Coordinates of C-alpha atoms in Angstrom, one line a residue:
Chain A
X270 CA 8.7 49.3 12.2
X271 CA 9.1 47.6 9.1
X272 CA 6.4 45.5 7.6
X273 CA 8.6 42.5 6.7
X274 CA 9.8 42.7 10.3
X275 CA 6.3 42.6 11.7
X276 CA 5.2 40.1 9.4
X277 CA 8.0 37.8 10.2
X278 CA 7.3 38.1 14.1
X279 CA 3.8 37.2 13.4
X280 CA 4.7 34.1 11.2
X281 CA 7.7 32.8 13.4
X282 CA 7.6 29.2 14.2
X283 CA 5.4 28.5 17.2
X284 CA 6.6 27.1 20.6
X285 CA 5.2 23.6 21.6
X286 CA 1.5 23.9 22.4
X287 CA 0.3 24.2 26.2
X288 CA -0.5 21.0 27.6
X289 CA -4.1 20.4 28.9
X290 CA -3.2 20.2 32.4
X291 CA -1.7 23.7 32.4
X292 CA -4.7 25.2 30.7
X293 CA -7.1 23.3 33.2
X294 CA -5.0 24.9 36.2
X295 CA -5.7 28.5 34.9
X296 CA -9.2 27.8 34.6
X297 CA -9.4 26.3 37.8
X298 CA -7.7 29.4 39.5
X299 CA -10.3 31.7 38.1
X300 CA -13.3 29.5 38.7
X301 CA -11.9 29.3 42.4
X302 CA -11.2 33.1 42.9
X303 CA -14.0 34.9 40.9
X304 CA -17.2 33.8 42.6
X305 CA -16.1 34.7 46.3
X306 CA -14.9 38.3 44.9
X307 CA -18.2 39.4 43.3
X308 CA -20.6 37.7 45.6
X309 CA -21.2 41.2 47.5
X310 CA -21.9 43.1 44.4
X311 CA -25.5 44.4 44.0
X312 CA -27.9 41.8 42.6
X313 CA -28.1 42.1 38.7
X314 CA -24.6 43.8 38.6
X315 CA -22.2 42.2 36.1
X316 CA -18.3 42.6 35.6
X317 CA -17.1 42.6 32.0
X318 CA -13.3 42.3 31.8
X319 CA -11.9 43.4 28.4
X320 CA -8.5 44.4 27.3
X321 CA -9.3 48.0 27.7
X322 CA -10.4 47.6 31.3
X323 CA -7.0 45.6 32.2
X324 CA -5.2 48.7 31.0
X325 CA -7.4 51.3 32.7
X326 CA -7.1 49.6 35.9
X327 CA -3.3 49.5 35.4
X328 CA -3.0 53.0 34.3
X329 CA -5.9 55.2 35.5
X330 CA -7.7 53.0 38.3
X331 CA -9.4 56.2 39.7
X332 CA -11.6 56.1 36.4
X333 CA -13.4 53.1 37.9
X334 CA -15.2 55.3 40.4
X335 CA -16.2 57.7 38.1
X336 CA -19.7 57.5 36.7
X337 CA -19.8 56.0 33.3
X338 CA -20.8 58.3 30.4
X339 CA -23.7 57.1 28.3
X340 CA -22.9 55.6 25.2
X341 CA -22.9 57.4 22.1
X342 CA -21.6 56.6 18.7
X343 CA -18.1 58.4 17.6
X344 CA -16.0 57.9 14.5
X345 CA -13.3 56.2 16.8
X346 CA -16.1 53.6 17.7
X347 CA -16.7 52.6 13.8
X348 CA -13.2 52.8 12.5
X349 CA -12.1 49.2 13.7
X350 CA -15.2 47.5 12.1
X351 CA -15.4 49.8 8.9
X352 CA -11.6 49.6 8.5
X353 CA -11.5 45.7 8.8
X354 CA -14.2 45.6 6.2
X355 CA -12.3 47.7 4.0
X356 CA -9.1 45.8 4.4
X357 CA -10.8 42.5 3.9
X358 CA -12.2 44.0 0.5
X359 CA -8.6 44.9 -0.4
X360 CA -7.2 41.5 0.5
X361 CA -9.7 40.1 -1.7
X362 CA -8.6 42.5 -4.4
X363 CA -12.0 44.4 -4.8
X364 CA -10.0 47.7 -3.8
X365 CA -6.4 48.6 -4.2
X366 CA -6.3 50.6 -0.9
X367 CA -8.4 51.2 2.2
X368 CA -9.0 54.6 1.2
X369 CA -10.8 53.7 -2.0
X370 CA -12.6 50.9 -0.1
X371 CA -14.2 52.6 3.0
X372 CA -16.7 54.7 1.0
X373 CA -18.2 51.9 -1.0
X374 CA -18.2 49.4 2.0
X375 CA -19.9 51.9 4.2
X376 CA -22.5 52.8 1.6
X377 CA -23.0 49.0 0.9
X378 CA -23.5 48.2 4.9
X379 CA -25.9 51.0 4.9
X380 CA -28.0 50.0 2.1
X381 CA -27.8 46.4 3.4
X382 CA -29.3 47.3 6.5
X383 CA -32.0 49.8 4.9
X384 CA -33.0 46.7 2.7
X385 CA -33.1 44.1 5.4
X386 CA -33.2 45.9 8.8
X387 CA -30.4 43.4 9.8
X388 CA -27.7 45.0 11.8
X389 CA -24.4 43.5 10.5
X390 CA -22.1 45.8 12.5
X391 CA -24.6 47.9 14.3
X392 CA -23.2 51.2 13.3
X393 CA -25.1 51.3 10.2
X394 CA -28.1 52.9 11.4
X395 CA -25.9 55.6 13.1
X396 CA -24.1 56.8 9.8
X397 CA -27.2 56.3 7.7
X398 CA -28.6 59.2 9.6
X399 CA -25.6 61.3 9.6
X400 CA -25.0 64.6 7.6
X401 CA -22.9 63.6 4.5
X402 CA -19.9 65.8 5.9
X403 CA -20.1 63.9 9.3
X404 CA -20.3 60.4 7.4
X405 CA -17.1 61.6 5.4
X406 CA -15.5 62.2 8.8
X407 CA -16.4 58.7 10.0
X408 CA -14.8 57.5 6.6
X409 CA -11.6 59.4 7.1
X410 CA -11.3 58.1 10.4
X411 CA -11.7 54.5 9.2
X412 CA -9.5 55.0 6.3
X413 CA -6.6 56.5 8.3
X414 CA -6.9 53.5 10.8
X415 CA -7.2 50.9 8.2
X416 CA -4.2 52.6 5.9
X417 CA -1.9 52.4 8.8
X418 CA -2.6 48.7 9.4
X419 CA -2.4 48.0 5.8
X420 CA 0.9 49.6 5.4
X421 CA 2.1 47.9 8.5
X422 CA 2.2 44.4 7.4
X423 CA 3.4 42.2 4.3
X424 CA 0.1 40.8 3.2
X425 CA 1.8 38.7 0.4
X426 CA 3.4 36.5 3.1
X427 CA 0.3 34.9 4.3
X428 CA -0.4 31.6 2.5
X429 CA -3.7 30.7 4.5
X430 CA -6.7 32.7 4.7
X431 CA -6.8 35.1 7.7
X432 CA -9.4 36.0 10.2
X433 CA -10.2 39.6 10.2
X434 CA -12.1 40.8 13.3
X435 CA -14.9 38.5 13.7
X436 CA -16.9 38.1 16.8
X437 CA -15.1 38.6 20.1
X438 CA -14.1 35.6 22.2
X439 CA -16.1 35.3 25.5
X440 CA -16.0 33.5 28.5
X441 CA -18.6 33.5 31.4
X442 CA -17.6 32.6 35.0
X443 CA -20.3 30.7 36.8
X444 CA -20.9 32.9 40.0
X445 CA -23.6 34.7 41.8
X446 CA -22.9 37.8 39.5
X447 CA -22.2 37.4 36.0
X448 CA -18.4 38.0 35.1
X449 CA -17.6 37.7 31.5
X450 CA -14.2 38.0 29.9
X451 CA -14.2 39.4 26.4
X452 CA -11.2 39.2 24.1
X453 CA -10.9 41.1 20.7
X454 CA -8.3 40.6 18.1
X455 CA -7.8 42.3 14.7
X456 CA -6.3 39.3 12.9
X457 CA -6.2 35.7 13.4
X458 CA -3.4 34.1 11.4
X459 CA -2.9 30.4 10.9
X460 CA 0.6 29.2 11.5
X461 CA 2.5 26.3 10.1
X462 CA 2.5 23.7 12.8
X463 CA 6.1 22.5 13.6
X464 CA 5.4 20.0 16.2
X465 CA 4.5 16.5 16.3
X466 CA 1.0 15.7 15.5
X467 CA 0.7 18.8 13.4
X468 CA -1.6 20.6 15.7
X469 CA -3.4 23.7 14.5
X470 CA -1.8 26.8 15.7
X471 CA -2.7 30.5 15.4
X472 CA -1.3 33.9 16.3
X473 CA -3.7 36.7 17.2
X474 CA -3.0 40.3 16.3
X475 CA -4.1 43.0 18.4
X476 CA -4.0 46.7 17.6
X477 CA -3.9 49.5 20.1
X478 CA -3.5 53.2 20.1
X479 CA -0.8 55.0 22.1
X480 CA 2.5 53.5 23.4
X481 CA 2.9 49.9 24.6
X482 CA 3.4 50.1 28.5
X483 CA 4.6 48.1 31.4
X484 CA 2.4 44.9 31.4
X485 CA 1.9 44.7 27.8
X486 CA 3.0 40.8 28.0
X487 CA 0.0 39.9 30.4
X488 CA -2.2 42.2 28.4
X489 CA -1.5 40.4 25.1
X490 CA -1.7 36.9 27.0
X491 CA -5.1 37.9 28.1
X492 CA -6.4 37.5 24.7
X493 CA -5.0 34.0 24.4
X494 CA -6.3 33.5 27.8
X495 CA -9.9 34.2 26.8
X496 CA -9.6 32.1 23.6
X497 CA -8.2 29.4 25.8
X498 CA -11.2 29.6 28.2
X499 CA -13.9 29.9 25.4
X500 CA -13.4 26.6 23.8
X501 CA -11.3 24.0 25.8
X502 CA -11.3 21.7 22.5
X503 CA -9.7 24.5 20.5
X504 CA -5.8 24.9 20.9
X505 CA -4.6 27.9 22.8
X506 CA -3.3 30.6 20.4
X507 CA 0.7 30.2 20.0
X508 CA 1.4 33.6 20.1
X509 CA -0.1 37.2 20.6
X510 CA 1.2 40.3 18.6
X511 CA 0.5 43.5 19.8
X512 CA 0.7 46.5 17.2
X513 CA 0.8 50.2 18.3
X514 CA 0.8 52.2 15.1
X515 CA 1.0 55.6 16.7
X516 CA 4.3 54.6 18.2
X517 CA 5.4 52.6 15.3
X518 CA 6.1 49.6 17.6
X519 CA 5.1 46.0 18.0
X520 CA 5.6 43.5 20.8
X521 CA 5.2 39.6 20.5
X522 CA 4.6 37.2 23.3
X523 CA 4.8 33.4 22.8
X524 CA 1.8 31.8 24.8
X525 CA 3.3 29.7 27.6
X526 CA 1.7 28.3 30.7
X527 CA 3.5 31.1 32.6
X528 CA 1.9 33.7 30.3
X529 CA -1.5 32.2 30.7
X530 CA -1.2 32.1 34.6
X531 CA 0.0 35.7 34.6
X532 CA -2.9 37.1 32.6
X533 CA -5.3 35.0 35.0
X534 CA -3.6 36.8 37.8
X535 CA -4.0 40.0 36.1
X536 CA -7.8 39.4 35.4
X537 CA -8.2 38.4 39.2
X538 CA -6.7 41.7 40.3
X539 CA -8.7 43.7 37.9
X540 CA -12.1 42.1 39.1
X541 CA -10.8 42.8 42.5
X542 CA -10.2 46.6 41.6
X543 CA -13.6 46.7 39.8
X544 CA -15.3 45.3 42.9
X545 CA -13.6 47.6 45.2
X546 CA -14.7 50.7 42.9
X547 CA -18.1 49.7 42.8
X548 CA -18.6 49.0 46.6
X549 CA -17.0 52.2 47.5
X550 CA -19.7 53.8 45.2
X551 CA -22.4 51.8 46.7
X552 CA -21.5 52.8 50.4
Chain B
X147 CA 5.9 52.7 -2.5
X148 CA 4.6 53.8 -5.8
X149 CA 5.0 57.4 -5.0
X150 CA 8.5 57.2 -4.2
X151 CA 9.5 55.2 -7.3
X152 CA 7.5 57.4 -9.5
X153 CA 9.0 60.5 -7.9
X154 CA 12.7 59.4 -8.1
X155 CA 12.2 58.5 -11.6
X156 CA 10.4 62.1 -12.1
X157 CA 12.8 64.1 -10.0
X158 CA 14.3 65.8 -12.9
X159 CA 11.1 66.2 -15.0
X160 CA 9.3 67.5 -11.7
X161 CA 11.8 70.2 -11.1
X162 CA 11.4 71.4 -14.4
X163 CA 7.7 71.4 -14.3
X164 CA 8.0 73.2 -10.8
X165 CA 10.2 75.9 -12.3
X166 CA 7.6 76.3 -15.1
X167 CA 4.6 76.3 -12.7
X168 CA 6.5 78.9 -10.4
X169 CA 7.2 80.9 -13.6
X170 CA 3.7 80.7 -14.7
X171 CA 2.6 81.8 -11.1
X172 CA 4.5 85.0 -11.2
X173 CA 3.1 86.1 -14.7
X174 CA 2.9 90.0 -14.8
X175 CA 4.7 90.1 -11.5
X176 CA 1.7 89.1 -9.5
X177 CA 2.1 85.9 -7.3
X178 CA -0.6 83.3 -8.0
X179 CA -0.7 80.3 -5.7
X180 CA 0.1 77.0 -6.9
X181 CA -2.5 74.6 -7.6
X182 CA -3.2 70.9 -8.7
X183 CA -0.3 69.0 -10.1
X184 CA 2.0 72.0 -9.7
X185 CA 1.4 72.1 -6.1
X186 CA 1.9 68.2 -5.8
X187 CA 5.1 68.6 -7.7
X188 CA 6.2 71.5 -5.3
X189 CA 5.4 68.8 -2.4
X190 CA 7.1 65.9 -4.0
X191 CA 10.2 67.3 -5.6
X192 CA 12.3 68.9 -2.9
X193 CA 15.5 69.2 -4.9
X194 CA 17.4 67.6 -2.3
X195 CA 18.2 63.7 -1.9
X196 CA 15.8 61.8 0.2
X197 CA 17.2 60.5 3.5
X198 CA 17.8 56.9 3.8
X199 CA 16.4 54.7 6.4
X200 CA 19.1 54.4 9.1
X201 CA 18.3 52.7 12.5
X202 CA 21.3 54.7 13.9
X203 CA 19.9 57.9 13.2
X204 CA 16.8 57.3 15.4
X205 CA 18.9 55.8 18.1
X206 CA 21.2 59.0 18.0
X207 CA 18.6 61.4 18.1
X208 CA 16.8 59.5 21.1
X209 CA 20.2 59.4 22.9
X210 CA 20.8 63.3 22.4
X211 CA 17.3 63.9 23.9
X212 CA 17.7 61.8 26.6
X213 CA 21.0 63.2 27.6
X214 CA 19.6 66.6 27.3
X215 CA 16.7 65.7 29.4
X216 CA 18.9 64.0 32.0
X217 CA 20.4 67.4 32.7
X218 CA 17.0 68.6 33.7
X219 CA 14.5 67.3 36.1
X220 CA 12.0 65.6 33.8
X221 CA 14.2 62.5 32.9
X222 CA 14.2 61.3 36.6
X223 CA 10.2 60.8 36.6
X224 CA 10.4 57.5 35.0
X225 CA 12.2 54.2 35.5
X226 CA 14.0 51.8 33.2
X227 CA 12.4 51.3 29.6
X228 CA 9.7 48.7 29.6
X229 CA 10.1 48.2 33.4
X230 CA 8.3 50.9 35.3
X231 CA 7.6 54.1 33.1
X232 CA 6.2 57.0 34.8
X233 CA 2.2 56.5 35.0
X234 CA 1.9 60.2 34.1
X235 CA 4.6 61.1 31.4
X236 CA 5.4 64.6 30.6
X237 CA 3.3 65.0 27.2
X238 CA 5.0 67.6 24.8
X239 CA 2.7 68.6 21.9
X240 CA 3.7 71.2 19.4
X241 CA 1.4 73.8 21.0
X242 CA 2.8 73.2 24.6
X243 CA 6.4 73.2 23.1
X244 CA 5.6 76.7 21.4
X245 CA 3.9 78.1 24.5
X246 CA 6.8 76.9 26.8
X247 CA 9.4 78.4 24.7
X248 CA 7.8 81.9 24.2
X249 CA 9.2 84.7 26.1
X250 CA 6.6 84.7 28.6
X251 CA 5.9 81.2 30.0
X252 CA 2.1 81.1 30.3
X253 CA 0.4 79.6 33.5
X254 CA -1.5 77.1 31.3
X255 CA 1.7 76.1 29.4
X256 CA 1.7 72.8 31.1
X257 CA -1.9 72.1 30.9
X258 CA -4.3 71.1 28.2
X259 CA -7.1 73.5 29.4
X260 CA -10.1 74.6 27.0
X261 CA -8.8 77.6 25.2
X262 CA -11.3 80.6 24.9
X263 CA -12.9 80.3 21.5
X264 CA -12.0 83.0 18.8
X265 CA -13.2 83.6 15.4
X266 CA -9.9 82.5 14.1
X267 CA -9.6 79.6 16.1
X268 CA -13.3 78.6 14.8
X269 CA -12.1 79.2 11.3
X270 CA -9.1 76.9 11.9
X271 CA -11.1 74.1 13.4
X272 CA -13.7 74.1 10.5
X273 CA -11.0 74.5 7.8
X274 CA -9.2 71.4 9.5
X275 CA -12.3 69.2 9.1
X276 CA -13.1 70.5 5.7
X277 CA -9.6 69.7 4.6
X278 CA -9.9 66.2 5.8
X279 CA -13.2 65.8 4.1
X280 CA -11.9 67.1 0.8
X281 CA -9.0 64.6 1.0
X282 CA -11.4 61.8 1.9
X283 CA -14.3 62.3 -0.6
X284 CA -12.9 64.9 -3.0
X285 CA -15.6 67.6 -2.4
X286 CA -17.1 70.1 0.1
X287 CA -20.7 70.9 0.1
X288 CA -21.7 74.2 1.8
X289 CA -18.7 74.7 3.9
X290 CA -20.0 75.9 7.2
X291 CA -22.8 73.3 7.2
X292 CA -20.4 70.7 6.4
X293 CA -17.8 71.9 8.8
X294 CA -20.0 72.1 11.7
X295 CA -21.5 68.6 11.0
X296 CA -18.2 67.1 11.0
X297 CA -17.0 69.2 14.1
X298 CA -20.2 68.1 15.8
X299 CA -18.9 64.4 15.9
X300 CA -16.0 65.5 18.3
X301 CA -16.9 65.9 21.9
X302 CA -13.9 68.0 22.3
X303 CA -15.2 70.8 19.9
X304 CA -18.7 71.0 21.7
X305 CA -17.3 74.2 23.6
X306 CA -16.4 75.6 20.3
X307 CA -19.7 74.7 18.6
X308 CA -21.5 76.4 21.5
X309 CA -19.6 79.4 21.1
X310 CA -20.3 79.5 17.5
X311 CA -23.9 78.9 18.1
X312 CA -23.7 82.0 20.3
X313 CA -22.4 84.4 17.8
X314 CA -24.4 87.3 16.5
X315 CA -25.7 87.2 12.9
X316 CA -23.1 89.6 11.9
X317 CA -20.2 87.7 13.6
X318 CA -21.4 84.3 12.2
X319 CA -21.7 85.9 8.8
X320 CA -18.0 87.1 9.0
X321 CA -17.0 83.5 10.1
X322 CA -19.0 82.0 7.4
X323 CA -17.5 84.2 4.6
X324 CA -14.0 83.4 5.6
X325 CA -14.7 79.7 5.7
X326 CA -16.4 80.0 2.5
X327 CA -13.6 81.9 0.8
X328 CA -10.9 79.4 2.1
X329 CA -12.8 76.2 1.3
X330 CA -13.4 77.3 -2.3
X331 CA -9.7 78.2 -2.6
X332 CA -8.9 74.8 -1.2
X333 CA -11.2 72.8 -3.4
X334 CA -9.7 75.0 -6.5
X335 CA -6.2 74.2 -5.5
X336 CA -5.7 71.1 -3.5
X337 CA -4.7 68.2 -5.9
X338 CA -6.5 64.8 -5.9
X339 CA -4.4 62.5 -4.1
X340 CA -4.0 58.9 -5.8
X341 CA -5.2 56.3 -3.0
X342 CA -2.0 54.3 -3.8
X343 CA -0.1 57.0 -2.1
X344 CA -1.9 56.1 1.2
X345 CA -3.2 59.3 2.4
X346 CA -3.8 59.3 6.2
X347 CA -5.6 62.3 7.8
X348 CA -5.4 63.4 11.4
X349 CA -2.8 60.7 11.9
X350 CA -1.6 60.3 15.6
X351 CA 1.9 60.1 16.0
X352 CA 3.7 59.5 19.4
X353 CA 6.8 58.3 21.0
X354 CA 8.2 57.9 24.4
X355 CA 11.7 58.9 25.5
X356 CA 13.6 58.9 28.8
X357 CA 12.1 55.5 29.7
X358 CA 8.6 56.7 29.5
X359 CA 9.0 60.2 31.5
X360 CA 8.3 62.1 28.3
X361 CA 6.0 61.6 25.5
X362 CA 6.2 63.3 22.2
X363 CA 2.9 63.4 20.7
X364 CA 1.2 64.9 17.6
X365 CA -1.7 64.7 15.3
X366 CA -0.7 65.2 11.7
X367 CA -3.2 66.7 9.2
X368 CA -2.0 64.8 6.4
X369 CA 0.7 62.2 5.7
X370 CA 1.2 60.7 2.3
X371 CA 3.5 57.8 1.2
X372 CA 4.3 54.4 2.5
X373 CA 6.4 54.3 5.7
X374 CA 9.1 51.8 6.5
X375 CA 10.9 51.8 3.1
X376 CA 14.5 52.0 2.8
X377 CA 14.3 55.4 1.4
X378 CA 12.2 58.3 3.2
X379 CA 8.8 58.3 1.3
X380 CA 6.5 60.1 3.8
X381 CA 5.6 63.6 3.3
X382 CA 3.9 65.4 6.2
X383 CA 1.4 68.4 5.7
X384 CA -0.3 70.7 8.0
X385 CA -3.0 72.9 7.2
X386 CA -3.2 76.5 8.6
X387 CA -6.1 78.8 8.1
X388 CA -4.4 81.8 9.6
X389 CA -1.3 84.0 8.7
X390 CA 2.2 82.5 8.5
X391 CA 4.3 82.4 11.7
X392 CA 7.8 81.4 12.3
X393 CA 6.7 78.7 14.7
X394 CA 4.5 76.9 12.1
X395 CA 7.9 75.6 10.6
X396 CA 9.2 74.6 14.1
X397 CA 5.9 72.8 14.7
X398 CA 6.6 70.7 11.5
X399 CA 10.3 70.0 12.5
X400 CA 8.9 68.7 15.7
X401 CA 6.5 66.3 13.9
X402 CA 9.5 65.1 11.6
X403 CA 11.4 64.5 14.9
X404 CA 8.6 62.2 16.1
X405 CA 8.2 60.6 12.7
X406 CA 11.9 59.7 12.5
X407 CA 11.9 58.3 16.1
X408 CA 8.9 55.9 15.4
X409 CA 9.7 54.9 11.7
X410 CA 12.6 53.5 10.0
X411 CA 13.1 56.4 7.9
X412 CA 12.4 60.3 8.5
X413 CA 9.7 62.0 6.5
X414 CA 11.2 63.3 3.3
X415 CA 9.5 66.6 3.4
X416 CA 7.4 68.6 6.0
X417 CA 5.1 71.4 4.6
X418 CA 2.7 74.0 5.7
X419 CA -0.2 74.7 3.5
X420 CA -2.1 78.0 4.2
X421 CA -5.5 78.0 3.1
X422 CA -6.0 81.7 3.4
X423 CA -3.5 82.5 0.8
X424 CA -2.4 79.4 -0.9
X425 CA 1.2 79.5 0.3
X426 CA 3.1 76.3 0.7
X427 CA 6.0 76.3 2.9
X428 CA 8.5 73.4 2.3
X429 CA 11.2 72.0 4.3
X430 CA 13.3 69.0 3.2
X431 CA 14.0 66.9 6.1
X432 CA 17.8 66.7 6.8
X433 CA 19.9 65.6 9.7
X434 CA 20.6 69.3 10.4
X435 CA 16.8 69.9 10.7
X436 CA 16.4 67.0 13.0
X437 CA 19.2 68.1 15.4
X438 CA 17.6 71.5 15.7
X439 CA 14.3 69.8 16.6
X440 CA 16.0 67.8 19.1
X441 CA 17.6 71.1 20.7
X442 CA 14.2 72.8 20.6
X443 CA 12.2 69.8 22.1
X444 CA 14.8 69.3 24.9
X445 CA 14.8 73.0 25.8
X446 CA 10.9 73.0 25.6
X447 CA 10.9 69.7 27.7
X448 CA 12.9 71.3 30.4
X449 CA 10.8 74.6 30.6
X450 CA 7.9 72.6 30.8
X451 CA 9.4 70.3 33.6
X452 CA 10.2 73.4 35.6
X453 CA 6.7 74.6 35.4
X454 CA 5.4 71.2 36.4
X455 CA 7.8 71.5 39.4
X456 CA 6.1 74.6 40.5
X457 CA 8.5 77.2 39.1
X458 CA 6.5 80.6 38.7
X459 CA 5.9 81.5 35.2
X460 CA 6.5 84.9 34.2
X461 CA 3.7 87.1 33.0
X462 CA 5.5 88.7 30.2
X463 CA 2.8 89.1 27.4
X464 CA 3.7 87.5 24.0
X465 CA 2.0 86.3 20.8
X466 CA 0.6 83.2 22.5
X467 CA -1.5 85.2 24.9
X468 CA -4.6 84.8 22.5
X469 CA -4.4 81.0 23.1
X470 CA -4.2 81.1 26.8
X471 CA -6.7 79.8 29.0
X472 CA -6.1 82.4 31.8
X473 CA -6.4 85.3 29.3
X474 CA -9.6 86.5 30.9
X475 CA -7.8 87.0 34.2
X476 CA -4.8 88.2 32.9
X477 CA -4.4 92.0 32.5
X478 CA -1.0 92.0 30.6
X479 CA -2.1 89.3 28.3
X480 CA -5.5 91.0 27.5
X481 CA -3.7 94.4 26.7
X482 CA -1.4 92.4 24.3
X483 CA -4.3 90.9 22.5
X484 CA -6.0 94.1 22.4
X485 CA -3.0 95.7 20.5
X486 CA -2.3 92.8 18.4
X487 CA -5.5 92.5 16.5
X488 CA -4.7 92.3 12.8
X489 CA -6.0 89.5 10.4
X490 CA -6.8 85.8 11.0
X491 CA -4.5 84.2 13.3
X492 CA -4.4 80.7 14.7

């Protein structure tokens, strides 16, 4: 995978935006199907659908029936947040490479947290309490993650300011049990509008470990779906590009009504699998 | 990539410096390990032209692998590419490849079971995290404390840490002494890497072949240089705390193959750095090296495929016995390990 090829794929002229009617239809399908699926779940239960869960249901559905391990911080959970901050600092010319940036950025975040008690990213208290060597392991993980992404893209080709990370897109479905869809992309790239009206257009870039597997189109489409549901007044992202640095591969999907519909169907199937697994554990 | 441009300009001067450094390191007939810039030059200047990016190379290698696998059973596990790949591909790592190709195929060659901890294994795991720390922040404090603190972040090492905790004072002292010795040597010899060379530690690399039926997977201790250029620019380094073994070079050739399949250009060099002695084994990457790696990978994949299909592995003891998860219940293996004690081995 060459940086200029991936960058060109991200910046390719977008297709015509999806019509309001098509968008509404996908939303309607979801709001129609989901409430009935979750009504028998135990009171207070909730279902959160993420890209990771979609992939898990497709590849290891048995994992849904295994008890969840209690959350504990790991370097892999910090690398994205710290790595994106380091890349942001590089884009703004504060540092020349992510390796240089991660240490100062982590120190700055920890001291900011110590000073204010405010949790910007939420990992600060954890790494503040770590042994210095363990902290360096966290930094190494973030530096490697960010360096790989940094060297995969030709950053000079982006004319407009990029979004890096940022809050997840979220949409909650009105139902007896809470169902939330959460979409997370690493980059949000403004695209040059080529259609009448000059509508705002965006490409999302999603970074994943491993190798692209069957169903990658709807998985990437899921991120556009959540963005579309979250804010009906905001245009649907025109494109989602998936990057698998371990494999040196990328995939790009232009968002059409067909892709959104397929992503919606995948969400419904995923919720069905989650509900079945939980109900089997209850019984 | 900066390192590439500088490297090519300095190729001639670098070779001269390397010669000088190596001459110096043989002063009075005694061998002295390379250190600092001399070590870096040895790594950067291979004396061979660097391979050019060639999309056909990866395609040819992939085709050869897939043709080889098609003659066995493993390639039939998946469907067409991007259509219906096998949900559980046969994952091939360097360790599984070596075990599969050892004279005695071990019962656990197909699995990823937890290996019974040994002092050399603990030393290797600690040196791995200390090397990563040195590359990332440029220093190591108390090696045992630092190493254990970093290992503790990795769930997969919980078994090893518990084992280290269970060691007697003397055994732990022996381990700590070796880790100290190797760490001090590492700090004294390992060169500082310019961040502009994009050092990546514990870099996961993987590719799927045969429509997803087989996955080649690795985790590189250190990769340096920008990938995706027209001329090979990436160097891959593995760190070993034990003694030299022939299969270490083969491990690196396997990594060179994966990197070639996943990137526009192969790495220009693969190297093993031995922290116990300071030896640096260098292999410039060539088409011949990659072709040999393909042959070995196909042979290993077939052997693993046969074990997966239920073929009974033999119980011929070999040098992999010490790493076998079934060692406690394997009499020939235990006899081999008992007879095979000698220095630190990973």
